[in-house]
């Protein structure tokens, strides 16, 4: 390939001025998605609440493109009231319409999983699992927290599957536990090379502590899942272990997630929310716990009160009624230091912007160790930061997730849902979702969602009053196969085609600002120098015309893109 480096001085002298280098504008109206920048997936029956839970699932059908899963827990297929459904929707590189239906008969690649038992509410929670059984294929999990395994009323069950294998069940233990109210991959917490599972049962009553809640970590295995159903009561430390809540009504396990590797020891960790815990006597302030992975084995049961910094740590809610831990997630590596970070939502917190505006806390991972407690009120930008909700009663932090890298700058981003937010000029409770970009530059101790202007993130507005857009949020992986991560937003109360409460899930495609080759947020002459370097090394930013190649045609394409700028 001919080097273009000698051309750069001539061209740089010819370029003047600068423009915004933002990949996204400050505001994305979900009503404007047209298939090229994203699309809507419409529920098909009134009252289904599709979009109640959403997640990426990796590549389920083996075509090399990421797929997604959507829960509709109130679906009543074949007259089975609120039995629930979950839809796996295949990604594709052939394009999407502005809106598509969640139907297995529309030819767009949808597989429907459904319960035949009224009241199971299958689809309340959904998640990718990775490869838990060692067969080389991704699995996923769907929670049915009101199922009655072994005749135990609402003990709850979870179902694991992939798109080509039969569904298998994991059974909750005691009546009213609501096992499967939350589910997630746990990553590989025991270092055996297989992905593990974490399941929340937020109304379980360990040790007689009513509704203290508990969580189950089930180790991946090449044999455990050969004979399903699996009884979670049999976890013994070799097949997995139980994490028990501390005090009555803590609701431990209301949210669960893989945390990534937050302490840099090479093992995945897990994060658990207990939003009704009362730390320091602060009623319903909430807590979140991180439990570290280990290769030295686990006991059959771990009391979360024993976390001491060596095996994990606790993050206590700041004020009464904050409900810290309602949502928890890995943040990926938000600050680019090579260590995974975590997110904790406190949707009833009261920042300066108003009562119940909500707060979200980002805690940076580190290799220097953690104490038994991380004080969320003291985050100063070096160890993490707080994200303040935009306005009164928005309830931001109800849902949180890593977003992947949606602006293609090489850093992970996060997404926060505020389903109770009002869109200016609209009705009430349309809901909003916010993407906050990762960056290697320092963070302040706090970030206001009202300040997102496209440079450090952006907001996505729900469409109609009462939609509850942002009830669920997630990365989508790369569903359109353009090399950039996409995002999912659930609006379970939306009314597509007049179908009341059928629900809508929005997929927003990631994008990069093509001429901002050095990812500094501006389009300047310096980007041409960066483009030359990318061209000479065959790096992705040199492809300016979207043909997947780095060739001389991209030279003219970069000039054209430079003159256009970005939103």
mmCIF file with all atom_site columns, N, CA and C in Angstrom, residues 457-524:
data_model
loop_
_atom_site.group_PDB
_atom_site.id
_atom_site.type_symbol
_atom_site.label_atom_id
_atom_site.label_alt_id
_atom_site.label_comp_id
_atom_site.label_asym_id
_atom_site.label_entity_id
_atom_site.label_seq_id
_atom_site.pdbx_PDB_ins_code
_atom_site.Cartn_x
_atom_site.Cartn_y
_atom_site.Cartn_z
_atom_site.occupancy
_atom_site.B_iso_or_equiv
_atom_site.pdbx_formal_charge
_atom_site.auth_seq_id
_atom_site.auth_comp_id
_atom_site.auth_asym_id
_atom_site.auth_atom_id
_atom_site.pdbx_PDB_model_num
ATOM 1   N N  . UNK A 1 457 ? -21.871 12.611 26.445 1.00 0.00 ? 457 UNK A N  1
ATOM 2   C CA . UNK A 1 457 ? -22.986 11.681 26.442 1.00 0.00 ? 457 UNK A CA 1
ATOM 3   C C  . UNK A 1 457 ? -24.207 12.330 25.843 1.00 0.00 ? 457 UNK A C  1
ATOM 4   N N  . UNK A 1 458 ? -25.331 11.624 25.879 1.00 0.00 ? 458 UNK A N  1
ATOM 5   C CA . UNK A 1 458 ? -26.547 12.145 25.255 1.00 0.00 ? 458 UNK A CA 1
ATOM 6   C C  . UNK A 1 458 ? -27.761 11.506 25.909 1.00 0.00 ? 458 UNK A C  1
ATOM 7   N N  . UNK A 1 459 ? -28.924 12.086 25.630 1.00 0.00 ? 459 UNK A N  1
ATOM 8   C CA . UNK A 1 459 ? -30.189 11.596 26.175 1.00 0.00 ? 459 UNK A CA 1
ATOM 9   C C  . UNK A 1 459 ? -31.051 11.055 25.041 1.00 0.00 ? 459 UNK A C  1
ATOM 10  N N  . UNK A 1 460 ? -31.818 10.015 25.340 1.00 0.00 ? 460 UNK A N  1
ATOM 11  C CA . UNK A 1 460 ? -32.773 9.459  24.381 1.00 0.00 ? 460 UNK A CA 1
ATOM 12  C C  . UNK A 1 460 ? -34.163 9.582  24.973 1.00 0.00 ? 460 UNK A C  1
ATOM 13  N N  . UNK A 1 461 ? -35.022 10.328 24.298 1.00 0.00 ? 461 UNK A N  1
ATOM 14  C CA . UNK A 1 461 ? -36.353 10.634 24.807 1.00 0.00 ? 461 UNK A CA 1
ATOM 15  C C  . UNK A 1 461 ? -37.376 9.580  24.408 1.00 0.00 ? 461 UNK A C  1
ATOM 16  N N  . UNK A 1 462 ? -38.188 9.155  25.397 1.00 0.00 ? 462 UNK A N  1
ATOM 17  C CA . UNK A 1 462 ? -39.326 8.314  25.098 1.00 0.00 ? 462 UNK A CA 1
ATOM 18  C C  . UNK A 1 462 ? -40.340 9.034  24.236 1.00 0.00 ? 462 UNK A C  1
ATOM 19  N N  . UNK A 1 463 ? -41.319 8.291  23.745 1.00 0.00 ? 463 UNK A N  1
ATOM 20  C CA . UNK A 1 463 ? -42.188 8.812  22.694 1.00 0.00 ? 463 UNK A CA 1
ATOM 21  C C  . UNK A 1 463 ? -43.508 9.343  23.229 1.00 0.00 ? 463 UNK A C  1
ATOM 22  N N  . UNK A 1 464 ? -44.251 8.541  23.965 1.00 0.00 ? 464 UNK A N  1
ATOM 23  C CA . UNK A 1 464 ? -45.594 8.929  24.401 1.00 0.00 ? 464 UNK A CA 1
ATOM 24  C C  . UNK A 1 464 ? -45.730 8.876  25.915 1.00 0.00 ? 464 UNK A C  1
ATOM 25  N N  . UNK A 1 465 ? -46.625 9.694  26.427 1.00 0.00 ? 465 UNK A N  1
ATOM 26  C CA . UNK A 1 465 ? -46.869 9.717  27.855 1.00 0.00 ? 465 UNK A CA 1
ATOM 27  C C  . UNK A 1 465 ? -47.234 8.339  28.390 1.00 0.00 ? 465 UNK A C  1
ATOM 28  N N  . UNK A 1 466 ? -46.625 7.988  29.524 1.00 0.00 ? 466 UNK A N  1
ATOM 29  C CA . UNK A 1 466 ? -46.917 6.710  30.154 1.00 0.00 ? 466 UNK A CA 1
ATOM 30  C C  . UNK A 1 466 ? -46.194 5.514  29.585 1.00 0.00 ? 466 UNK A C  1
ATOM 31  N N  . UNK A 1 467 ? -45.290 5.716  28.615 1.00 0.00 ? 467 UNK A N  1
ATOM 32  C CA . UNK A 1 467 ? -44.592 4.587  27.988 1.00 0.00 ? 467 UNK A CA 1
ATOM 33  C C  . UNK A 1 467 ? -43.635 3.878  28.949 1.00 0.00 ? 467 UNK A C  1
ATOM 34  N N  . UNK A 1 468 ? -43.120 4.608  29.945 1.00 0.00 ? 468 UNK A N  1
ATOM 35  C CA . UNK A 1 468 ? -42.102 4.074  30.864 1.00 0.00 ? 468 UNK A CA 1
ATOM 36  C C  . UNK A 1 468 ? -40.843 3.649  30.117 1.00 0.00 ? 468 UNK A C  1
ATOM 37  N N  . UNK A 1 469 ? -40.464 4.447  29.143 1.00 0.00 ? 469 UNK A N  1
ATOM 38  C CA . UNK A 1 469 ? -39.252 4.177  28.382 1.00 0.00 ? 469 UNK A CA 1
ATOM 39  C C  . UNK A 1 469 ? -38.041 4.339  29.301 1.00 0.00 ? 469 UNK A C  1
ATOM 40  N N  . UNK A 1 470 ? -37.165 3.346  29.320 1.00 0.00 ? 470 UNK A N  1
ATOM 41  C CA . UNK A 1 470 ? -36.046 3.337  30.239 1.00 0.00 ? 470 UNK A CA 1
ATOM 42  C C  . UNK A 1 470 ? -36.269 2.451  31.442 1.00 0.00 ? 470 UNK A C  1
ATOM 43  N N  . UNK A 1 471 ? -37.409 1.737  31.441 1.00 0.00 ? 471 UNK A N  1
ATOM 44  C CA . UNK A 1 471 ? -37.659 0.754  32.503 1.00 0.00 ? 471 UNK A CA 1
ATOM 45  C C  . UNK A 1 471 ? -36.542 -0.290 32.521 1.00 0.00 ? 471 UNK A C  1
ATOM 46  N N  . UNK A 1 472 ? -36.065 -0.665 31.340 1.00 0.00 ? 472 UNK A N  1
ATOM 47  C CA . UNK A 1 472 ? -34.940 -1.585 31.214 1.00 0.00 ? 472 UNK A CA 1
ATOM 48  C C  . UNK A 1 472 ? -33.974 -1.037 30.175 1.00 0.00 ? 472 UNK A C  1
ATOM 49  N N  . UNK A 1 473 ? -32.677 -1.276 30.386 1.00 0.00 ? 473 UNK A N  1
ATOM 50  C CA . UNK A 1 473 ? -31.645 -0.816 29.460 1.00 0.00 ? 473 UNK A CA 1
ATOM 51  C C  . UNK A 1 473 ? -30.535 -1.851 29.413 1.00 0.00 ? 473 UNK A C  1
ATOM 52  N N  . UNK A 1 474 ? -29.842 -1.901 28.284 1.00 0.00 ? 474 UNK A N  1
ATOM 53  C CA . UNK A 1 474 ? -28.753 -2.868 28.146 1.00 0.00 ? 474 UNK A CA 1
ATOM 54  C C  . UNK A 1 474 ? -27.938 -2.554 26.911 1.00 0.00 ? 474 UNK A C  1
ATOM 55  N N  . UNK A 1 475 ? -26.728 -3.059 26.909 1.00 0.00 ? 475 UNK A N  1
ATOM 56  C CA . UNK A 1 475 ? -26.012 -3.159 25.638 1.00 0.00 ? 475 UNK A CA 1
ATOM 57  C C  . UNK A 1 475 ? -26.719 -4.184 24.769 1.00 0.00 ? 475 UNK A C  1
ATOM 58  N N  . UNK A 1 476 ? -26.659 -3.985 23.449 1.00 0.00 ? 476 UNK A N  1
ATOM 59  C CA . UNK A 1 476 ? -27.235 -4.944 22.503 1.00 0.00 ? 476 UNK A CA 1
ATOM 60  C C  . UNK A 1 476 ? -26.164 -5.753 21.803 1.00 0.00 ? 476 UNK A C  1
ATOM 61  N N  . UNK A 1 477 ? -24.889 -5.512 22.133 1.00 0.00 ? 477 UNK A N  1
ATOM 62  C CA . UNK A 1 477 ? -23.855 -6.049 21.270 1.00 0.00 ? 477 UNK A CA 1
ATOM 63  C C  . UNK A 1 477 ? -23.886 -5.303 19.949 1.00 0.00 ? 477 UNK A C  1
ATOM 64  N N  . UNK A 1 478 ? -23.472 -5.951 18.887 1.00 0.00 ? 478 UNK A N  1
ATOM 65  C CA . UNK A 1 478 ? -23.458 -5.316 17.561 1.00 0.00 ? 478 UNK A CA 1
ATOM 66  C C  . UNK A 1 478 ? -24.466 -6.026 16.661 1.00 0.00 ? 478 UNK A C  1
ATOM 67  N N  . UNK A 1 479 ? -25.724 -5.570 16.715 1.00 0.00 ? 479 UNK A N  1
ATOM 68  C CA . UNK A 1 479 ? -26.801 -6.298 16.029 1.00 0.00 ? 479 UNK A CA 1
ATOM 69  C C  . UNK A 1 479 ? -26.871 -6.020 14.536 1.00 0.00 ? 479 UNK A C  1
ATOM 70  N N  . UNK A 1 480 ? -26.248 -4.934 14.074 1.00 0.00 ? 480 UNK A N  1
ATOM 71  C CA . UNK A 1 480 ? -26.294 -4.642 12.636 1.00 0.00 ? 480 UNK A CA 1
ATOM 72  C C  . UNK A 1 480 ? -24.956 -4.874 11.958 1.00 0.00 ? 480 UNK A C  1
ATOM 73  N N  . UNK A 1 481 ? -24.007 -5.442 12.702 1.00 0.00 ? 481 UNK A N  1
ATOM 74  C CA . UNK A 1 481 ? -22.736 -5.903 12.145 1.00 0.00 ? 481 UNK A CA 1
ATOM 75  C C  . UNK A 1 481 ? -21.927 -4.801 11.466 1.00 0.00 ? 481 UNK A C  1
ATOM 76  N N  . UNK A 1 482 ? -21.951 -3.594 12.086 1.00 0.00 ? 482 UNK A N  1
ATOM 77  C CA . UNK A 1 482 ? -21.140 -2.513 11.539 1.00 0.00 ? 482 UNK A CA 1
ATOM 78  C C  . UNK A 1 482 ? -19.867 -2.289 12.334 1.00 0.00 ? 482 UNK A C  1
ATOM 79  N N  . UNK A 1 483 ? -19.616 -3.145 13.322 1.00 0.00 ? 483 UNK A N  1
ATOM 80  C CA . UNK A 1 483 ? -18.399 -3.030 14.117 1.00 0.00 ? 483 UNK A CA 1
ATOM 81  C C  . UNK A 1 483 ? -18.518 -2.135 15.323 1.00 0.00 ? 483 UNK A C  1
ATOM 82  N N  . UNK A 1 484 ? -19.715 -1.598 15.594 1.00 0.00 ? 484 UNK A N  1
ATOM 83  C CA . UNK A 1 484 ? -19.914 -0.670 16.710 1.00 0.00 ? 484 UNK A CA 1
ATOM 84  C C  . UNK A 1 484 ? -21.055 -1.197 17.576 1.00 0.00 ? 484 UNK A C  1
ATOM 85  N N  . UNK A 1 485 ? -20.887 -1.101 18.891 1.00 0.00 ? 485 UNK A N  1
ATOM 86  C CA . UNK A 1 485 ? -21.899 -1.605 19.818 1.00 0.00 ? 485 UNK A CA 1
ATOM 87  C C  . UNK A 1 485 ? -23.174 -0.781 19.743 1.00 0.00 ? 485 UNK A C  1
ATOM 88  N N  . UNK A 1 486 ? -24.295 -1.462 19.943 1.00 0.00 ? 486 UNK A N  1
ATOM 89  C CA . UNK A 1 486 ? -25.622 -0.855 19.925 1.00 0.00 ? 486 UNK A CA 1
ATOM 90  C C  . UNK A 1 486 ? -26.238 -0.973 21.324 1.00 0.00 ? 486 UNK A C  1
ATOM 91  N N  . UNK A 1 487 ? -27.372 -0.317 21.530 1.00 0.00 ? 487 UNK A N  1
ATOM 92  C CA . UNK A 1 487 ? -28.005 -0.315 22.845 1.00 0.00 ? 487 UNK A CA 1
ATOM 93  C C  . UNK A 1 487 ? -29.490 -0.643 22.752 1.00 0.00 ? 487 UNK A C  1
ATOM 94  N N  . UNK A 1 488 ? -30.030 -1.122 23.887 1.00 0.00 ? 488 UNK A N  1
ATOM 95  C CA . UNK A 1 488 ? -31.427 -1.523 24.004 1.00 0.00 ? 488 UNK A CA 1
ATOM 96  C C  . UNK A 1 488 ? -32.108 -0.707 25.091 1.00 0.00 ? 488 UNK A C  1
ATOM 97  N N  . UNK A 1 489 ? -33.351 -0.311 24.824 1.00 0.00 ? 489 UNK A N  1
ATOM 98  C CA . UNK A 1 489 ? -34.157 0.418  25.799 1.00 0.00 ? 489 UNK A CA 1
ATOM 99  C C  . UNK A 1 489 ? -35.567 -0.158 25.773 1.00 0.00 ? 489 UNK A C  1
ATOM 100 N N  . UNK A 1 490 ? -36.058 -0.567 26.929 1.00 0.00 ? 490 UNK A N  1
ATOM 101 C CA . UNK A 1 490 ? -37.398 -1.109 27.010 1.00 0.00 ? 490 UNK A CA 1
ATOM 102 C C  . UNK A 1 490 ? -38.417 -0.084 27.466 1.00 0.00 ? 490 UNK A C  1
ATOM 103 N N  . UNK A 1 491 ? -39.574 -0.091 26.819 1.00 0.00 ? 491 UNK A N  1
ATOM 104 C CA . UNK A 1 491 ? -40.708 0.767  27.178 1.00 0.00 ? 491 UNK A CA 1
ATOM 105 C C  . UNK A 1 491 ? -41.934 -0.122 27.310 1.00 0.00 ? 491 UNK A C  1
ATOM 106 N N  . UNK A 1 492 ? -42.068 -0.849 28.434 1.00 0.00 ? 492 UNK A N  1
ATOM 107 C CA . UNK A 1 492 ? -43.088 -1.901 28.528 1.00 0.00 ? 492 UNK A CA 1
ATOM 108 C C  . UNK A 1 492 ? -44.518 -1.413 28.571 1.00 0.00 ? 492 UNK A C  1
ATOM 109 N N  . UNK A 1 493 ? -44.725 -0.117 28.798 1.00 0.00 ? 493 UNK A N  1
ATOM 110 C CA . UNK A 1 493 ? -46.084 0.407  28.852 1.00 0.00 ? 493 UNK A CA 1
ATOM 111 C C  . UNK A 1 493 ? -46.531 1.041  27.536 1.00 0.00 ? 493 UNK A C  1
ATOM 112 N N  . UNK A 1 494 ? -45.665 0.999  26.528 1.00 0.00 ? 494 UNK A N  1
ATOM 113 C CA . UNK A 1 494 ? -45.979 1.634  25.253 1.00 0.00 ? 494 UNK A CA 1
ATOM 114 C C  . UNK A 1 494 ? -47.114 0.895  24.538 1.00 0.00 ? 494 UNK A C  1
ATOM 115 N N  . UNK A 1 495 ? -47.770 1.618  23.614 1.00 0.00 ? 495 UNK A N  1
ATOM 116 C CA . UNK A 1 495 ? -48.973 1.118  22.943 1.00 0.00 ? 495 UNK A CA 1
ATOM 117 C C  . UNK A 1 495 ? -48.778 1.072  21.423 1.00 0.00 ? 495 UNK A C  1
ATOM 118 N N  . UNK A 1 496 ? -47.932 0.180  20.916 1.00 0.00 ? 496 UNK A N  1
ATOM 119 C CA . UNK A 1 496 ? -47.733 0.154  19.457 1.00 0.00 ? 496 UNK A CA 1
ATOM 120 C C  . UNK A 1 496 ? -49.008 -0.224 18.728 1.00 0.00 ? 496 UNK A C  1
ATOM 121 N N  . UNK A 1 497 ? -49.268 0.487  17.653 1.00 0.00 ? 497 UNK A N  1
ATOM 122 C CA . UNK A 1 497 ? -50.464 0.227  16.834 1.00 0.00 ? 497 UNK A CA 1
ATOM 123 C C  . UNK A 1 497 ? -51.736 0.211  17.675 1.00 0.00 ? 497 UNK A C  1
ATOM 124 N N  . UNK A 1 498 ? -51.749 1.011  18.739 1.00 0.00 ? 498 UNK A N  1
ATOM 125 C CA . UNK A 1 498 ? -52.929 1.096  19.584 1.00 0.00 ? 498 UNK A CA 1
ATOM 126 C C  . UNK A 1 498 ? -53.125 -0.067 20.531 1.00 0.00 ? 498 UNK A C  1
ATOM 127 N N  . UNK A 1 499 ? -52.149 -0.962 20.625 1.00 0.00 ? 499 UNK A N  1
ATOM 128 C CA . UNK A 1 499 ? -52.238 -2.126 21.511 1.00 0.00 ? 499 UNK A CA 1
ATOM 129 C C  . UNK A 1 499 ? -51.767 -1.710 22.905 1.00 0.00 ? 499 UNK A C  1
ATOM 130 N N  . UNK A 1 500 ? -52.702 -1.458 23.785 1.00 0.00 ? 500 UNK A N  1
ATOM 131 C CA . UNK A 1 500 ? -52.394 -0.886 25.090 1.00 0.00 ? 500 UNK A CA 1
ATOM 132 C C  . UNK A 1 500 ? -51.450 -1.780 25.886 1.00 0.00 ? 500 UNK A C  1
ATOM 133 N N  . UNK A 1 501 ? -50.296 -1.215 26.256 1.00 0.00 ? 501 UNK A N  1
ATOM 134 C CA . UNK A 1 501 ? -49.347 -1.930 27.092 1.00 0.00 ? 501 UNK A CA 1
ATOM 135 C C  . UNK A 1 501 ? -48.702 -3.131 26.436 1.00 0.00 ? 501 UNK A C  1
ATOM 136 N N  . UNK A 1 502 ? -48.723 -3.193 25.112 1.00 0.00 ? 502 UNK A N  1
ATOM 137 C CA . UNK A 1 502 ? -48.021 -4.289 24.430 1.00 0.00 ? 502 UNK A CA 1
ATOM 138 C C  . UNK A 1 502 ? -46.517 -4.160 24.603 1.00 0.00 ? 502 UNK A C  1
ATOM 139 N N  . UNK A 1 503 ? -46.055 -2.899 24.691 1.00 0.00 ? 503 UNK A N  1
ATOM 140 C CA . UNK A 1 503 ? -44.645 -2.641 24.921 1.00 0.00 ? 503 UNK A CA 1
ATOM 141 C C  . UNK A 1 503 ? -43.849 -2.488 23.642 1.00 0.00 ? 503 UNK A C  1
ATOM 142 N N  . UNK A 1 504 ? -42.795 -1.700 23.745 1.00 0.00 ? 504 UNK A N  1
ATOM 143 C CA . UNK A 1 504 ? -41.860 -1.487 22.640 1.00 0.00 ? 504 UNK A CA 1
ATOM 144 C C  . UNK A 1 504 ? -40.441 -1.576 23.188 1.00 0.00 ? 504 UNK A C  1
ATOM 145 N N  . UNK A 1 505 ? -39.561 -2.173 22.406 1.00 0.00 ? 505 UNK A N  1
ATOM 146 C CA . UNK A 1 505 ? -38.128 -2.147 22.696 1.00 0.00 ? 505 UNK A CA 1
ATOM 147 C C  . UNK A 1 505 ? -37.425 -1.404 21.568 1.00 0.00 ? 505 UNK A C  1
ATOM 148 N N  . UNK A 1 506 ? -36.598 -0.449 21.942 1.00 0.00 ? 506 UNK A N  1
ATOM 149 C CA . UNK A 1 506 ? -35.863 0.339  20.958 1.00 0.00 ? 506 UNK A CA 1
ATOM 150 C C  . UNK A 1 506 ? -34.416 -0.131 20.874 1.00 0.00 ? 506 UNK A C  1
ATOM 151 N N  . UNK A 1 507 ? -33.944 -0.288 19.656 1.00 0.00 ? 507 UNK A N  1
ATOM 152 C CA . UNK A 1 507 ? -32.540 -0.569 19.389 1.00 0.00 ? 507 UNK A CA 1
ATOM 153 C C  . UNK A 1 507 ? -31.940 0.681  18.759 1.00 0.00 ? 507 UNK A C  1
ATOM 154 N N  . UNK A 1 508 ? -30.934 1.241  19.393 1.00 0.00 ? 508 UNK A N  1
ATOM 155 C CA . UNK A 1 508 ? -30.250 2.420  18.864 1.00 0.00 ? 508 UNK A CA 1
ATOM 156 C C  . UNK A 1 508 ? -28.854 1.986  18.436 1.00 0.00 ? 508 UNK A C  1
ATOM 157 N N  . UNK A 1 509 ? -28.549 2.190  17.174 1.00 0.00 ? 509 UNK A N  1
ATOM 158 C CA . UNK A 1 509 ? -27.263 1.764  16.647 1.00 0.00 ? 509 UNK A CA 1
ATOM 159 C C  . UNK A 1 509 ? -26.150 2.685  17.138 1.00 0.00 ? 509 UNK A C  1
ATOM 160 N N  . UNK A 1 510 ? -25.031 2.072  17.496 1.00 0.00 ? 510 UNK A N  1
ATOM 161 C CA . UNK A 1 510 ? -23.854 2.873  17.779 1.00 0.00 ? 510 UNK A CA 1
ATOM 162 C C  . UNK A 1 510 ? -23.346 3.529  16.511 1.00 0.00 ? 510 UNK A C  1
ATOM 163 N N  . UNK A 1 511 ? -22.577 4.568  16.682 1.00 0.00 ? 511 UNK A N  1
ATOM 164 C CA . UNK A 1 511 ? -22.028 5.272  15.524 1.00 0.00 ? 511 UNK A CA 1
ATOM 165 C C  . UNK A 1 511 ? -20.739 5.988  15.919 1.00 0.00 ? 511 UNK A C  1
ATOM 166 N N  . UNK A 1 512 ? -19.940 6.267  14.960 1.00 0.00 ? 512 UNK A N  1
ATOM 167 C CA . UNK A 1 512 ? -18.752 7.064  15.235 1.00 0.00 ? 512 UNK A CA 1
ATOM 168 C C  . UNK A 1 512 ? -18.769 8.299  14.356 1.00 0.00 ? 512 UNK A C  1
ATOM 169 N N  . UNK A 1 513 ? -18.166 9.343  14.835 1.00 0.00 ? 513 UNK A N  1
ATOM 170 C CA . UNK A 1 513 ? -17.996 10.542 14.028 1.00 0.00 ? 513 UNK A CA 1
ATOM 171 C C  . UNK A 1 513 ? -16.811 10.294 13.105 1.00 0.00 ? 513 UNK A C  1
ATOM 172 N N  . UNK A 1 514 ? -17.084 10.021 11.847 1.00 0.00 ? 514 UNK A N  1
ATOM 173 C CA . UNK A 1 514 ? -16.039 9.559  10.932 1.00 0.00 ? 514 UNK A CA 1
ATOM 174 C C  . UNK A 1 514 ? -14.816 10.483 10.853 1.00 0.00 ? 514 UNK A C  1
ATOM 175 N N  . UNK A 1 515 ? -14.984 11.805 10.687 1.00 0.00 ? 515 UNK A N  1
ATOM 176 C CA . UNK A 1 515 ? -13.778 12.617 10.526 1.00 0.00 ? 515 UNK A CA 1
ATOM 177 C C  . UNK A 1 515 ? -13.000 12.854 11.819 1.00 0.00 ? 515 UNK A C  1
ATOM 178 N N  . UNK A 1 516 ? -13.602 12.568 12.985 1.00 0.00 ? 516 UNK A N  1
ATOM 179 C CA . UNK A 1 516 ? -12.879 12.738 14.249 1.00 0.00 ? 516 UNK A CA 1
ATOM 180 C C  . UNK A 1 516 ? -12.024 11.503 14.500 1.00 0.00 ? 516 UNK A C  1
ATOM 181 N N  . UNK A 1 517 ? -10.946 11.405 13.771 1.00 0.00 ? 517 UNK A N  1
ATOM 182 C CA . UNK A 1 517 ? -10.129 10.189 13.769 1.00 0.00 ? 517 UNK A CA 1
ATOM 183 C C  . UNK A 1 517 ? -9.341  10.039 15.064 1.00 0.00 ? 517 UNK A C  1
ATOM 184 N N  . UNK A 1 518 ? -8.995  11.171 15.707 1.00 0.00 ? 518 UNK A N  1
ATOM 185 C CA . UNK A 1 518 ? -8.225  11.065 16.953 1.00 0.00 ? 518 UNK A CA 1
ATOM 186 C C  . UNK A 1 518 ? -9.103  11.079 18.204 1.00 0.00 ? 518 UNK A C  1
ATOM 187 N N  . UNK A 1 519 ? -10.419 11.048 18.015 1.00 0.00 ? 519 UNK A N  1
ATOM 188 C CA . UNK A 1 519 ? -11.387 10.890 19.101 1.00 0.00 ? 519 UNK A CA 1
ATOM 189 C C  . UNK A 1 519 ? -11.232 11.945 20.207 1.00 0.00 ? 519 UNK A C  1
ATOM 190 N N  . UNK A 1 520 ? -10.955 13.198 19.797 1.00 0.00 ? 520 UNK A N  1
ATOM 191 C CA . UNK A 1 520 ? -10.847 14.252 20.808 1.00 0.00 ? 520 UNK A CA 1
ATOM 192 C C  . UNK A 1 520 ? -12.124 15.077 20.926 1.00 0.00 ? 520 UNK A C  1
ATOM 193 N N  . UNK A 1 521 ? -13.171 14.669 20.205 1.00 0.00 ? 521 UNK A N  1
ATOM 194 C CA . UNK A 1 521 ? -14.443 15.367 20.291 1.00 0.00 ? 521 UNK A CA 1
ATOM 195 C C  . UNK A 1 521 ? -14.543 16.583 19.387 1.00 0.00 ? 521 UNK A C  1
ATOM 196 N N  . UNK A 1 522 ? -13.524 16.814 18.571 1.00 0.00 ? 522 UNK A N  1
ATOM 197 C CA . UNK A 1 522 ? -13.540 17.918 17.619 1.00 0.00 ? 522 UNK A CA 1
ATOM 198 C C  . UNK A 1 522 ? -13.057 17.418 16.268 1.00 0.00 ? 522 UNK A C  1
ATOM 199 N N  . UNK A 1 523 ? -13.521 18.088 15.205 1.00 0.00 ? 523 UNK A N  1
ATOM 200 C CA . UNK A 1 523 ? -13.039 17.792 13.858 1.00 0.00 ? 523 UNK A CA 1
ATOM 201 C C  . UNK A 1 523 ? -12.113 18.924 13.450 1.00 0.00 ? 523 UNK A C  1
ATOM 202 N N  . UNK A 1 524 ? -10.824 18.625 13.421 1.00 0.00 ? 524 UNK A N  1
ATOM 203 C CA . UNK A 1 524 ? -9.813  19.638 13.115 1.00 0.00 ? 524 UNK A CA 1
ATOM 204 C C  . UNK A 1 524 ? -8.790  19.057 12.145 1.00 0.00 ? 524 UNK A C  1
#
